[in-house]
XYZ file of C-alpha atoms in Angstrom:
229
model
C -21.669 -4.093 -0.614
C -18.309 -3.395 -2.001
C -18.379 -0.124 -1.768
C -19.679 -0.084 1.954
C -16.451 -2.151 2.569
C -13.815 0.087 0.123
C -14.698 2.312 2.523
C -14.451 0.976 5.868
C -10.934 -0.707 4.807
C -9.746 2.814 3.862
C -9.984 3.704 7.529
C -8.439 0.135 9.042
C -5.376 0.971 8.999
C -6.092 4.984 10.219
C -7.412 3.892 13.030
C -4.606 0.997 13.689
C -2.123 3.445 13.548
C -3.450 6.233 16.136
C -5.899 7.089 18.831
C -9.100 8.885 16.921
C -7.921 12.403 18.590
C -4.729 12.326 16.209
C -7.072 11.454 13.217
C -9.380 14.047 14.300
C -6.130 16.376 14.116
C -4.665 15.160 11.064
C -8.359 15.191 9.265
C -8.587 18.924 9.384
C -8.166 21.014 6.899
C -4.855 22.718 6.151
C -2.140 23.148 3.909
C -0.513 20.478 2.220
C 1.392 19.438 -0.756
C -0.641 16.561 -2.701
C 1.569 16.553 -5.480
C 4.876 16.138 -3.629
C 6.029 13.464 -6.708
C 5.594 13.842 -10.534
C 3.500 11.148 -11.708
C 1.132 10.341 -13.765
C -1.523 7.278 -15.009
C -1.903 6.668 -18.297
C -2.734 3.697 -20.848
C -3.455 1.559 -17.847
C 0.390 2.596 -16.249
C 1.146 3.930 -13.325
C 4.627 5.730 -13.270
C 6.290 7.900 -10.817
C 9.452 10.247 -12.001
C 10.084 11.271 -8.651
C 11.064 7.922 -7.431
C 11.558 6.188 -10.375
C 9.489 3.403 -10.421
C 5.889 2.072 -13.022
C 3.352 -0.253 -12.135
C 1.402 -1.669 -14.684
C -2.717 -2.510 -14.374
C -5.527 -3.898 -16.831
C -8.459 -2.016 -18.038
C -10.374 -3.517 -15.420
C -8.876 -1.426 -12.788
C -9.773 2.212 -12.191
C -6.792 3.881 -10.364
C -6.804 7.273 -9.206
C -3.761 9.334 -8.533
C -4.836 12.798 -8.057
C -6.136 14.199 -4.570
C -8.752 15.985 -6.627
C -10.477 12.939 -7.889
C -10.227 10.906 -4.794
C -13.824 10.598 -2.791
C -14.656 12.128 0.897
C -13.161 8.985 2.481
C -10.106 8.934 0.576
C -9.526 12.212 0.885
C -9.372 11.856 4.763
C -7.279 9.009 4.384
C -4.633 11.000 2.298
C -5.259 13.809 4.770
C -3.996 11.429 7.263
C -0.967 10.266 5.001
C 0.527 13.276 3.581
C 2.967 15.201 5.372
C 6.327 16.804 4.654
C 7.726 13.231 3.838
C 5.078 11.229 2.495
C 1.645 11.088 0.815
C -1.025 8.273 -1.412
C 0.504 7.598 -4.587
C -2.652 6.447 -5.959
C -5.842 4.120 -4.842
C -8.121 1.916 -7.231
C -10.445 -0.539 -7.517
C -11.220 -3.859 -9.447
C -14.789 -4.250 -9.205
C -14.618 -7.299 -11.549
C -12.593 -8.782 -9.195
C -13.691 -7.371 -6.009
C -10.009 -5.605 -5.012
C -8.395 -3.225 -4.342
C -5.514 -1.496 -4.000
C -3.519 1.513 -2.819
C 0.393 2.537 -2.570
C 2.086 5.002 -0.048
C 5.308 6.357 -0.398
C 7.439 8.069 2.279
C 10.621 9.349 2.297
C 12.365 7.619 5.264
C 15.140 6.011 3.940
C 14.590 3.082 6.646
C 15.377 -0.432 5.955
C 12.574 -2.515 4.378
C 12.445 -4.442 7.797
C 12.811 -1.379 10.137
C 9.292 -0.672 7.654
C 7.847 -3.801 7.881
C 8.548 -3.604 11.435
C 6.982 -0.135 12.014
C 4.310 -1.194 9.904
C 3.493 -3.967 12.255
C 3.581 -2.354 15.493
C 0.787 0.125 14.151
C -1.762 -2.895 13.513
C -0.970 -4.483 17.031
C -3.125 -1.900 18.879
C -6.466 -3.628 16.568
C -5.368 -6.929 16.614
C -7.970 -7.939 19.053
C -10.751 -5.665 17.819
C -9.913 -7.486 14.345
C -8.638 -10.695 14.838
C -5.269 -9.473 13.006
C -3.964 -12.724 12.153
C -0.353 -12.466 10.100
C -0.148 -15.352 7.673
C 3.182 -15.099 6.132
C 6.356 -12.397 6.058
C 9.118 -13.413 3.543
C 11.571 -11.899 1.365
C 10.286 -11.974 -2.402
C 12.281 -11.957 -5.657
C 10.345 -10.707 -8.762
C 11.142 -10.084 -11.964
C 12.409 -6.927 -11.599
C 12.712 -6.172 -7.409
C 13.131 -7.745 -4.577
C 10.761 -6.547 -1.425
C 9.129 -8.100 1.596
C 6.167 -9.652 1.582
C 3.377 -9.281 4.355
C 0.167 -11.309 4.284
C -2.694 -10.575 7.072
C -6.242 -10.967 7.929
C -8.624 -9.045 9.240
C -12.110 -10.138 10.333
C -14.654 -6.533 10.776
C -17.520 -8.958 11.438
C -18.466 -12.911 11.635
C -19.210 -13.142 7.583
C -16.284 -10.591 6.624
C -13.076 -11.817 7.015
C -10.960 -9.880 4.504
C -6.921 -10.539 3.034
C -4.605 -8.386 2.829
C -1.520 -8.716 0.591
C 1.009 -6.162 0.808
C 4.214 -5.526 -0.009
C 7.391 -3.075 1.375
C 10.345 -2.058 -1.275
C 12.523 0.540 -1.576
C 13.899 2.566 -4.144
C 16.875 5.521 -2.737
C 15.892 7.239 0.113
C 11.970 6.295 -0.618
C 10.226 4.017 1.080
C 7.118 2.067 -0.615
C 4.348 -0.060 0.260
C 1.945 -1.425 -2.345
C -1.162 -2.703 -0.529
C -3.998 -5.241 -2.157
C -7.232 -6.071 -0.265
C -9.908 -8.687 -0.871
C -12.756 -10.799 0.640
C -11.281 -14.180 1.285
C -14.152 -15.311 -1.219
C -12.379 -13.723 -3.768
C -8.701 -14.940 -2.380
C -7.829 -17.596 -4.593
C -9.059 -15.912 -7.952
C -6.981 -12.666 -6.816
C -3.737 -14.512 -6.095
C -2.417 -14.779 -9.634
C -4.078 -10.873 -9.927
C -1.916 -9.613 -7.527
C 1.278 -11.426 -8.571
C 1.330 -10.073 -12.056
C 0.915 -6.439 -10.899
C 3.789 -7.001 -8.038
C 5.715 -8.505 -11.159
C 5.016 -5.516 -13.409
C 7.319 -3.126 -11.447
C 9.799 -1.807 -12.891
C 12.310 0.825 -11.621
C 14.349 3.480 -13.339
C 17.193 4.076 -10.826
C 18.301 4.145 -7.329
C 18.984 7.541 -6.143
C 22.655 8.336 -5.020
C 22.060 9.960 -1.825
C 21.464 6.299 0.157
C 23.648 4.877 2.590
C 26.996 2.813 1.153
C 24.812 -0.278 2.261
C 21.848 -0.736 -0.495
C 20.549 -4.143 -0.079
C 17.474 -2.602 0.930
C 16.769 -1.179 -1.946
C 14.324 -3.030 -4.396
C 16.900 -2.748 -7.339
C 19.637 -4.927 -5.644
C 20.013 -8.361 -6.252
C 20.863 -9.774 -2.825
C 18.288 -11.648 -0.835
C 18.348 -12.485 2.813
C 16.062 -13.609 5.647
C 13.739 -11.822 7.353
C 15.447 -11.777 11.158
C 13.119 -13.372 13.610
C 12.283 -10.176 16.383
């Protein structure tokens, strides 16, 4: 059953974000650089040279970075993703724990709310056909980073109502998002999951080519309000 759903939730957010003729478009084959940033998974870490920034899993996780190992599905999906300025870092699964995860990076250099807000406007158009139901939005200080958090739901049928946990950092001119899913059966038991990866981050550097104004980036240390729209 988890696999059935992996899948479907791969293609969520596709089809929240355009009409099926631009997926149709973007799903053919051409072109394109998969291996726009050096990085690499190893020993159960996830780092990223390019933009400077590791992740750390467990050994119950399987990630996969490499366009080469992803399935059909993800494939499409990172079809989809990649263009000149962006691409799937990696996706993975915890089928212990029944969640997953996957993290996009694009090189924008947007504010973390002008991405949270971009990122909202493409689930509006499914809100209906899903129930999209936001359950929080809040500036987050971890460890390391400060980012925004964005909660949602989902519902793809009456039993299947399924959480999603992501969150929206930057790093330079880069623009993240780190996304977990799970089955609201598994919510509670994921929660302190998906804290200790968001805590794990840790970045090398912000680049020097941002604007004067940084306190997007995940590296500062200020920490404001997310405006109401």
């Amino acid at each position: 059953m988890l696999k059935k759903i992996r899948i479907f939730f791969l293609f969520i957010i596709l089809i929240s974000c355009q009409s099926k003729s631009i997926i149709d478009e973007y799903s053919v084959k051409e072109a394109k650089n998969y291996g726009k940033y050096v990085d690499t998974y190893d020993k159960y870490i996830y780092n990223n040279e390019t933009i400077a920034f590791s992740v750390e899993f467990d050994y119950n996780w399987e990630i996969k970075v490499n366009y080469d190992k992803f399935n059909d599905f993800e494939k499409k999906y990172a079809d989809y993703i990649t263009t000149d300025y962006g691409e799937v870092l990696f996706i993975g699964y915890n089928d212990l724990k029944k969640i997953g995860v996957r993290c996009v990076s694009e090189d924008l250099n947007i504010s973390n709310e002008q991405y949270l807000k971009d990122f909202k406007n493409s689930l509006s158009r499914e809100t209906v056909s899903y129930k999209i139901e936001v359950v929080s939005e809040k500036k987050v200080d971890f460890k390391n980073y400060t980012a925004l958090n964005f909660v949602y739901t989902a519902k793809i049928s009456r039993n299947n109502l399924f959480y999603f946990d992501s969150i929206l950092f930057r790093n330079g001119k880069y623009n993240i998002k780190l996304d977990f899913w799970t089955n609201k059966d598994y919510l509670e038991t994921n929660k302190e999951e998906i804290l200790k990866i968001y805590d794990s981050l840790e970045f090398q550097s912000v680049y020097a080519d941002v604007s004067a104004d940084q306190s997007d980036d995940a590296t500062s240390d200020k920490t404001e309000e997310i405006p109401d729209e």
